[in-house]
Coordinates of C-alpha atoms in Angstrom, one line a residue:
M1 CA 178.0 23.3 -18.5
D2 CA 178.2 19.7 -18.6
T3 CA 176.3 17.4 -17.3
P4 CA 177.3 14.0 -16.3
T5 CA 176.1 10.1 -17.0
N6 CA 173.9 9.3 -13.8
T7 CA 171.6 6.2 -13.0
S8 CA 168.0 6.9 -12.8
A9 CA 168.4 7.5 -9.2
D10 CA 171.5 8.9 -7.8
S11 CA 172.5 8.4 -4.7
G12 CA 176.4 10.0 -3.1
S13 CA 178.4 8.3 -1.7
S14 CA 179.4 8.7 2.1
E15 CA 183.0 10.0 1.3
E16 CA 181.4 12.3 -1.1
E17 CA 178.9 13.7 1.7
A18 CA 182.6 14.2 4.1
R19 CA 183.9 16.5 1.9
G20 CA 181.2 18.2 0.9
G21 CA 179.3 18.6 4.0
R22 CA 176.3 20.4 4.2
W23 CA 177.5 23.5 2.3
F24 CA 174.3 24.7 0.7
G25 CA 172.6 24.4 4.3
P26 CA 171.6 27.5 6.1
S27 CA 174.7 27.7 8.1
P28 CA 177.1 30.1 6.7
V29 CA 180.0 28.5 4.5
K30 CA 183.8 27.9 6.4
R31 CA 186.5 29.5 4.4
P32 CA 190.3 28.1 4.6
A33 CA 192.5 30.5 5.6
A34 CA 194.9 32.0 2.7
G35 CA 197.6 29.5 1.1
G36 CA 196.1 26.8 3.9
S37 CA 193.2 24.2 4.0
D38 CA 189.9 23.9 5.4
P39 CA 189.9 21.2 8.3
Q40 CA 186.9 19.9 7.4
A41 CA 188.0 18.7 3.7
P42 CA 190.8 16.8 4.1
D43 CA 191.4 16.0 0.5
R44 CA 191.3 20.0 -0.6
I45 CA 194.7 20.9 -2.3
P46 CA 196.1 23.9 0.1
G47 CA 196.3 27.2 -1.8
R48 CA 193.7 27.2 -3.8
P49 CA 190.8 28.8 -2.5
V50 CA 188.3 30.6 -4.2
T51 CA 187.6 34.5 -3.8
P52 CA 184.7 35.3 -2.4
I53 CA 182.7 37.4 -4.9
R54 CA 181.4 40.6 -4.3
P55 CA 177.9 41.2 -3.4
V56 CA 176.3 42.9 -6.5
G57 CA 172.8 43.4 -7.8
N58 CA 170.5 46.3 -8.5
G59 CA 172.1 48.4 -5.4
A60 CA 168.4 48.2 -3.5
G61 CA 169.1 44.6 -2.3
R62 CA 165.1 44.7 -1.2
S63 CA 162.3 42.3 -0.7
R64 CA 158.6 42.8 0.4
T65 CA 159.8 41.5 3.8
D66 CA 163.4 43.1 4.5
A67 CA 163.1 46.2 2.6
A68 CA 161.8 49.2 4.9
T69 CA 162.7 51.7 2.0
P70 CA 162.8 50.8 -1.3
A71 CA 165.9 52.4 -3.4
P72 CA 164.7 55.3 -5.8
R73 CA 164.3 53.4 -9.6
T74 CA 164.4 54.8 -13.1
G75 CA 162.2 54.2 -15.8
T76 CA 158.9 51.9 -15.3
P77 CA 157.5 52.4 -11.9
E78 CA 157.2 50.2 -9.5
P79 CA 153.4 48.5 -9.4
P80 CA 151.7 48.6 -6.4
E81 CA 153.2 46.7 -3.7
E82 CA 150.4 43.7 -3.3
R83 CA 149.6 42.5 0.3
A84 CA 148.8 39.0 1.4
P85 CA 145.3 38.6 2.6
E86 CA 144.7 38.9 6.5
P87 CA 144.1 35.4 7.7
A88 CA 140.5 34.2 9.2
A89 CA 139.7 34.7 12.8
G90 CA 141.1 31.8 14.6
V91 CA 142.8 30.3 11.4
T92 CA 146.9 30.7 11.8
A93 CA 148.4 31.6 9.0
P94 CA 151.2 29.2 7.5
L95 CA 154.8 30.0 8.5
E96 CA 156.8 30.7 5.3
D97 CA 160.3 28.7 4.9
T98 CA 163.0 31.2 5.5
S99 CA 165.8 29.2 5.2
D100 CA 168.3 29.6 2.9
A101 CA 167.7 26.7 0.4
A102 CA 164.4 27.6 0.4
L103 CA 165.3 31.3 -0.9
L104 CA 167.4 29.2 -4.1
R105 CA 164.5 27.4 -4.6
R106 CA 162.1 30.2 -4.3
T107 CA 164.7 32.7 -6.9
M108 CA 165.0 29.5 -9.4
A109 CA 161.3 29.3 -9.5
E110 CA 160.6 33.1 -10.4
I111 CA 163.1 33.0 -13.0
E112 CA 162.3 29.6 -14.5
P113 CA 159.6 31.4 -16.7
I114 CA 162.2 33.7 -18.2
A115 CA 165.3 31.7 -17.7
D116 CA 166.5 33.0 -21.7
Q117 CA 166.0 36.7 -20.5
V118 CA 168.2 35.8 -17.3
T119 CA 170.8 33.7 -19.0
S120 CA 171.4 36.0 -21.9
H121 CA 171.7 38.7 -19.4
F122 CA 174.0 37.1 -17.4
Y123 CA 176.0 36.4 -20.5
A124 CA 175.9 39.8 -21.5
L125 CA 177.4 41.2 -18.1
L126 CA 180.0 38.7 -18.1
F127 CA 181.2 39.4 -21.9
V128 CA 181.1 43.5 -21.3
R129 CA 182.4 43.5 -17.6
H130 CA 185.2 40.6 -18.6
P131 CA 185.8 40.8 -22.3
G132 CA 189.0 38.6 -21.8
L133 CA 186.5 35.5 -20.6
R134 CA 184.8 35.6 -24.2
D135 CA 187.1 33.4 -25.8
L136 CA 186.3 30.4 -23.4
F137 CA 183.0 30.7 -25.1
P138 CA 182.0 28.8 -28.4
A139 CA 181.0 31.4 -31.2
A140 CA 177.2 30.5 -30.7
M141 CA 176.0 30.9 -27.4
D142 CA 172.6 29.0 -27.6
T143 CA 173.3 25.4 -25.9
Q144 CA 175.5 27.2 -23.2
R145 CA 173.2 29.2 -22.4
D146 CA 170.4 26.1 -21.7
R147 CA 173.4 24.3 -19.4
L148 CA 173.9 27.4 -17.4
F149 CA 170.3 27.1 -16.2
K150 CA 170.1 23.5 -16.1
A151 CA 173.6 23.8 -13.9
L152 CA 171.5 26.2 -11.5
L153 CA 168.4 24.6 -11.3
T154 CA 170.3 21.3 -10.5
A155 CA 172.0 23.1 -7.9
A156 CA 169.1 24.7 -6.3
T157 CA 166.5 21.5 -6.5
H158 CA 169.3 19.5 -5.1
V159 CA 170.0 21.3 -2.0
D160 CA 169.2 18.9 0.7
D161 CA 171.0 16.2 -1.1
P162 CA 175.0 17.6 -0.4
A163 CA 176.9 14.2 -1.4
A164 CA 175.3 14.0 -4.7
L165 CA 175.6 17.8 -5.5
T166 CA 179.4 17.3 -4.4
A167 CA 179.8 14.3 -6.8
Y168 CA 177.7 16.3 -9.9
L169 CA 179.5 19.8 -9.1
S170 CA 183.4 18.0 -8.9
H171 CA 182.1 16.3 -13.1
L172 CA 181.4 20.1 -13.6
G173 CA 185.1 20.9 -12.1
R174 CA 186.9 19.0 -13.6
G175 CA 185.2 18.6 -16.8
H176 CA 185.7 22.9 -17.3
R177 CA 189.1 22.0 -17.2
K178 CA 188.9 21.7 -21.1
Y179 CA 187.7 25.0 -21.8
G180 CA 190.4 26.6 -20.4
T181 CA 188.9 27.5 -16.8
R182 CA 190.5 28.6 -14.4
P183 CA 190.3 29.5 -10.8
E184 CA 190.7 33.1 -10.9
H185 CA 187.5 33.2 -13.7
Y186 CA 184.9 31.8 -10.8
P187 CA 184.8 35.2 -9.0
A188 CA 183.5 37.4 -12.1
V189 CA 181.1 34.5 -12.9
G190 CA 179.8 35.0 -9.5
E191 CA 179.8 39.1 -9.6
C192 CA 177.8 38.6 -13.0
L193 CA 175.4 35.6 -11.7
I194 CA 174.5 37.4 -8.8
G195 CA 173.9 40.8 -10.9
A196 CA 171.4 38.8 -13.2
L197 CA 169.2 37.1 -10.3
S198 CA 168.7 40.6 -8.4
R199 CA 167.6 42.2 -11.7
Y200 CA 164.9 39.4 -12.8
A201 CA 164.2 37.8 -9.7
Q202 CA 162.8 40.9 -7.6
R203 CA 159.8 39.6 -6.0
N204 CA 162.0 37.1 -4.0
W205 CA 165.1 39.5 -3.9
G206 CA 166.8 40.7 -0.8
P207 CA 169.5 40.9 1.4
R208 CA 168.7 37.4 2.8
A209 CA 168.4 36.1 -0.8
E210 CA 171.4 37.6 -1.9
A211 CA 173.5 36.6 0.7
A212 CA 172.3 33.0 0.4
W213 CA 173.5 32.8 -3.0
V214 CA 176.5 34.2 -2.7
A215 CA 177.1 32.0 0.0
A216 CA 176.0 29.1 -2.3
Y217 CA 177.7 30.2 -5.2
T218 CA 181.5 30.7 -3.2
A219 CA 180.8 27.3 -2.1
I220 CA 179.8 25.6 -5.4
S221 CA 182.8 27.3 -7.4
Q222 CA 185.4 25.8 -4.4
I223 CA 184.1 22.3 -4.8
M224 CA 185.0 22.7 -8.8
I225 CA 187.6 24.1 -8.2
D226 CA 189.2 21.9 -5.6
A227 CA 188.0 19.0 -8.1
A228 CA 189.9 20.6 -11.2
A229 CA 192.8 20.8 -9.0
K230 CA 193.0 17.4 -8.0
D231 CA 192.1 16.4 -11.9
E232 CA 195.1 18.6 -12.9
L233 CA 197.6 16.2 -11.1
R234 CA 196.7 12.9 -12.6
A235 CA 195.0 13.9 -16.3
P236 CA 195.6 16.1 -19.1
A237 CA 192.6 18.3 -19.8
W238 CA 192.4 17.0 -23.4
W239 CA 193.8 14.9 -25.0
Q240 CA 194.6 15.0 -29.3
A241 CA 193.7 12.4 -30.9
E242 CA 194.6 11.4 -34.9
V243 CA 191.8 9.9 -36.9
V244 CA 193.0 6.5 -38.1
A245 CA 189.6 5.6 -39.7
H246 CA 186.6 6.6 -40.7
E247 CA 183.8 4.4 -42.2
M248 CA 180.0 5.0 -43.6
R249 CA 177.6 2.4 -42.3
T250 CA 174.7 4.4 -43.5
P251 CA 174.4 7.8 -45.5
D252 CA 174.1 10.0 -42.4
V253 CA 176.1 7.5 -39.4
A254 CA 180.0 6.8 -39.6
V255 CA 182.4 5.1 -37.1
V256 CA 185.2 7.3 -36.4
T257 CA 188.2 5.7 -34.8
V258 CA 191.0 7.5 -33.6
R259 CA 194.3 7.3 -32.2
P260 CA 194.9 9.5 -28.4
D261 CA 198.2 10.9 -28.1
Q262 CA 198.9 9.6 -24.7
P263 CA 197.2 6.9 -22.9
Y264 CA 193.5 7.2 -22.5
P265 CA 191.8 5.0 -19.4
F266 CA 188.4 4.6 -19.5
L267 CA 185.9 2.1 -18.9
A268 CA 183.3 0.5 -21.0
G269 CA 180.1 2.3 -20.9
Q270 CA 180.9 5.6 -20.9
Y271 CA 181.6 8.6 -22.9
A272 CA 183.6 11.6 -24.0
S273 CA 183.6 14.9 -25.2
L274 CA 185.1 15.6 -28.4
E275 CA 185.7 19.0 -30.5
T276 CA 186.6 19.2 -33.9
P277 CA 189.2 21.7 -35.6
W278 CA 186.5 23.5 -37.7
W279 CA 184.3 24.1 -34.6
P280 CA 186.8 25.4 -31.9
R281 CA 185.3 25.6 -28.2
V282 CA 182.3 23.5 -29.3
W283 CA 182.2 20.1 -27.3
R284 CA 179.4 17.2 -27.9
H285 CA 179.3 13.6 -26.1
Y286 CA 180.0 10.1 -27.8
S287 CA 179.9 6.8 -26.4
F288 CA 183.0 4.5 -26.7
A289 CA 181.9 1.8 -29.4
S290 CA 184.0 -0.8 -27.2
A291 CA 185.7 -1.8 -24.3
P292 CA 189.3 -0.9 -24.0
R293 CA 191.2 -2.1 -26.4
S294 CA 195.2 -3.6 -26.2
D295 CA 195.7 -1.1 -29.4
G296 CA 194.7 2.3 -27.6
L297 CA 192.5 2.8 -30.4
L298 CA 189.0 4.6 -29.7
S299 CA 185.8 4.1 -31.6
F300 CA 182.6 6.6 -31.8
H301 CA 179.2 5.7 -33.2
V302 CA 178.4 9.4 -35.0
K303 CA 175.0 10.1 -36.3
A304 CA 175.2 13.5 -38.4
V305 CA 171.9 15.1 -37.5
P306 CA 169.8 18.6 -38.9
A307 CA 171.7 21.8 -38.2
G308 CA 174.3 19.8 -36.1
W309 CA 177.9 21.2 -35.8
V310 CA 180.0 18.6 -34.2
S311 CA 178.4 15.5 -35.9
N312 CA 178.0 16.7 -39.5
A313 CA 181.6 17.7 -39.1
L314 CA 182.5 14.4 -38.1
V315 CA 180.8 11.9 -40.6
R316 CA 181.1 14.5 -43.5
R317 CA 184.5 16.2 -42.9
A318 CA 186.9 14.1 -40.9
G319 CA 189.1 11.9 -42.7
R320 CA 192.1 9.8 -41.8
G321 CA 195.0 12.1 -40.5
D322 CA 192.5 14.8 -39.0
V323 CA 193.4 15.4 -35.4
I324 CA 190.2 16.3 -32.7
R325 CA 190.6 16.6 -29.1
L326 CA 189.2 14.7 -26.5
G327 CA 187.9 15.6 -22.9
A328 CA 188.1 13.5 -19.8
P329 CA 185.8 10.3 -19.8
A330 CA 182.8 10.3 -17.6
G331 CA 180.2 8.6 -17.0
S332 CA 178.6 5.7 -14.3
M333 CA 176.6 3.6 -16.8
T334 CA 179.5 0.6 -16.5
V335 CA 179.0 -3.4 -15.4
D336 CA 179.4 -3.8 -12.1
H337 CA 181.5 -7.0 -12.1
G338 CA 180.7 -7.7 -8.5
T339 CA 177.6 -9.0 -9.0
D340 CA 176.2 -11.9 -10.8
N341 CA 172.7 -10.0 -11.8
G342 CA 172.0 -10.4 -15.6
L343 CA 172.5 -7.4 -17.9
L344 CA 169.1 -5.7 -19.6
C345 CA 170.2 -3.9 -22.4
L346 CA 168.6 -1.4 -24.6
G347 CA 170.4 0.3 -27.6
G348 CA 168.3 2.6 -29.6
G349 CA 170.2 4.2 -32.6
T350 CA 173.7 4.7 -32.4
G351 CA 172.8 3.9 -28.6
I352 CA 173.8 0.6 -29.4
A353 CA 177.8 1.8 -29.3
P354 CA 177.8 1.6 -25.4
I355 CA 176.0 -1.6 -25.3
R356 CA 178.3 -3.3 -27.8
A357 CA 180.9 -2.1 -25.3
L358 CA 179.3 -3.5 -22.4
V359 CA 179.1 -7.1 -24.0
E360 CA 182.6 -6.8 -25.0
D361 CA 183.6 -6.1 -20.9
V362 CA 181.3 -9.1 -20.0
A363 CA 183.0 -11.3 -22.4
R364 CA 186.3 -10.2 -21.0
H365 CA 185.7 -10.5 -17.5
G366 CA 185.2 -14.3 -18.5
R367 CA 181.8 -14.6 -16.2
R368 CA 179.1 -16.3 -17.7
R369 CA 176.0 -13.2 -17.2
S370 CA 173.1 -13.5 -18.9
V371 CA 173.1 -10.2 -21.3
Q372 CA 170.3 -9.6 -23.3
V373 CA 170.0 -7.0 -25.7
F374 CA 167.0 -5.1 -27.7
Y375 CA 168.6 -3.0 -30.7
G376 CA 166.0 -0.3 -31.8
A377 CA 165.6 1.4 -34.6
R378 CA 163.3 3.4 -37.1
R379 CA 163.6 0.9 -40.1
D380 CA 165.4 -1.9 -41.1
H381 CA 168.5 -0.2 -42.5
D382 CA 168.9 1.5 -39.6
L383 CA 170.3 -1.2 -37.8
Y384 CA 173.6 -0.6 -38.5
D385 CA 175.5 -2.7 -36.3
L386 CA 173.1 -5.5 -36.4
D387 CA 175.4 -8.1 -37.9
T388 CA 178.2 -7.3 -35.6
M389 CA 175.8 -8.0 -32.4
L390 CA 174.3 -11.1 -34.4
R391 CA 178.6 -12.2 -34.4
L392 CA 179.1 -11.7 -30.8
E393 CA 175.8 -13.6 -30.2
K394 CA 176.7 -16.7 -32.2
T395 CA 180.5 -16.5 -30.0
H396 CA 178.8 -15.9 -26.5
P397 CA 176.0 -18.6 -25.4
W398 CA 175.3 -16.3 -23.0
L399 CA 174.0 -13.4 -25.0
S400 CA 170.8 -12.7 -26.5
V401 CA 170.3 -10.1 -29.3
R402 CA 166.7 -9.2 -30.7
S403 CA 165.7 -6.2 -32.9
V404 CA 162.8 -4.1 -32.8
V405 CA 161.8 -2.1 -35.8
D406 CA 159.4 0.8 -35.6
D407 CA 158.9 1.5 -38.9
G408 CA 157.3 4.7 -39.0
P409 CA 157.7 8.3 -38.4
V410 CA 156.4 8.2 -34.7
G411 CA 158.5 7.9 -32.2
G412 CA 161.9 8.1 -33.4
P413 CA 164.6 4.9 -33.2
G414 CA 163.9 2.4 -30.4
A415 CA 160.8 4.0 -29.5
G416 CA 159.0 0.2 -29.6
L417 CA 162.2 -1.3 -27.6
P418 CA 160.5 -0.6 -23.9
E419 CA 156.8 -2.3 -25.4
A420 CA 159.4 -5.2 -26.6
V421 CA 161.0 -5.6 -23.3
S422 CA 157.8 -5.6 -21.2
R423 CA 156.6 -8.7 -23.3
H424 CA 159.9 -10.6 -22.5
G425 CA 161.1 -11.2 -18.5
P426 CA 160.7 -11.5 -15.7
W427 CA 164.2 -9.1 -15.2
H428 CA 164.0 -9.0 -11.6
T429 CA 167.6 -10.3 -11.5
Y430 CA 168.4 -7.9 -14.0
D431 CA 170.3 -4.5 -14.1
A432 CA 169.0 -2.7 -16.9
Y433 CA 171.0 -0.1 -19.3
L434 CA 169.5 2.3 -21.6
S435 CA 171.3 4.2 -24.2
G436 CA 169.5 6.1 -27.0
P437 CA 167.3 8.7 -27.8
P438 CA 165.7 11.1 -25.0
G439 CA 162.2 9.8 -25.6
M440 CA 163.3 5.9 -25.7
I441 CA 165.0 6.0 -22.1
R442 CA 162.3 8.0 -21.0
Q443 CA 159.8 5.6 -22.0
G444 CA 161.9 2.5 -21.2
V445 CA 162.4 3.4 -17.5
D446 CA 159.0 4.0 -17.0
T447 CA 158.2 0.8 -18.7
L448 CA 161.1 -1.0 -16.3
V449 CA 159.6 0.6 -13.1
G450 CA 155.9 -0.6 -13.9
I451 CA 157.2 -3.9 -14.1
G452 CA 158.8 -3.8 -10.6
M453 CA 162.3 -3.2 -11.3
S454 CA 164.2 -0.8 -8.6
T455 CA 165.1 2.7 -10.0
N456 CA 168.5 1.7 -8.2
R457 CA 169.1 -0.7 -10.5
I458 CA 168.3 1.2 -14.2
R459 CA 171.4 3.1 -15.4
H460 CA 171.8 5.3 -18.8
D461 CA 173.0 8.7 -20.0
S462 CA 171.9 12.1 -18.5
I463 CA 168.4 13.0 -20.2
E464 CA 169.8 16.9 -20.3
E465 CA 173.0 15.4 -22.0
L466 CA 171.4 13.9 -24.9
V467 CA 169.6 16.4 -25.9
G468 CA 173.1 18.4 -25.9
A469 CA 175.1 16.0 -27.5
R470 CA 172.8 15.3 -30.4
H471 CA 174.6 18.2 -32.5

């Protein structure tokens, strides 16, 4: 599953909360009638309700508290049932939270140490019971397994923020269109998910937990289906794009420029998922390296990394005339043109690409806002786009560009940027934009928060997605 770009402290809008409601709370989810729409979701597209999944599992549906008679099992015998110690005289035992949200969190906490086994079992169930779905997934499933667990963990740990969850799940629903996901696929996925959880979360599993997960997954599915259906009315699932230029900037960094087969609307600072013809169904995210252009061309800065399927294909194999696929644009690391705040931009390695796009975006809007760019790399020759940034600095007096070189094997590209930023400032009138390696972004956020910048003024690519995008 995909993960969107977010600010460091996302907060959903009231409109999103009205659409999603407290669907992850203890109340049962209200389902629309067949062929109709949910009156509490005014923007739902009629006739597209998800088919409720069947409660499945190991047949026992038991836990220590809600199973009076254990179901018979074969194989390894059950360990002796543990009993909680009796409270001391005069001491009241704390009440356990039995809400649906608490059950979801406890389930995820139980399976987190064995997430690989759980997700592997889930996909084994899915492909055995529903072999036709295998073609929707890439040949190698390692990254996909990680994304599934991260998506579940995100849902379970943010159950009390329905607005943010609705925004997150809507993004997933739109993004899954490029995989060929259809509404009829969701019940099969839910059935196998419940089966995997019931096998590996036995300490917390039982009828209550199963009912909570069935209701939660049904609601999750409906939000994703609705978002995909709305997106289908305005945009294709993907765009075909022909490579029109391929420029090597360093031995392992290329600037790839493509021409989409139809208009491709996006904002400076956003990113797109790319699929190459050499690795079908393997998508990776890359930021746009410029603001929208009048000729409609799109440019990406790509660094080939060891064992990186898509990155190596784009750097080593792609050439003029090759055709790749583009997913829909995504990300919220965009400029708010309704404020006079300055922009503090940290770009490490190829993370300078969206920073350059932001600078172009500010220039086109014609407002003299201060833009301070810190461009970091491990060595001097890795500052492959410094000349371009310096030319922009000469053209725009409101722009300042500083280069930061780590000059060592420790830390990675841009690891010294946070320290450099802390030596300058003050930054209390600036909004921060960070793009680069995950370690740089984590250090950068910590540094900015440490010097007093509010987290809602710090924007960056999702850390989880950055890890996957490097391949």
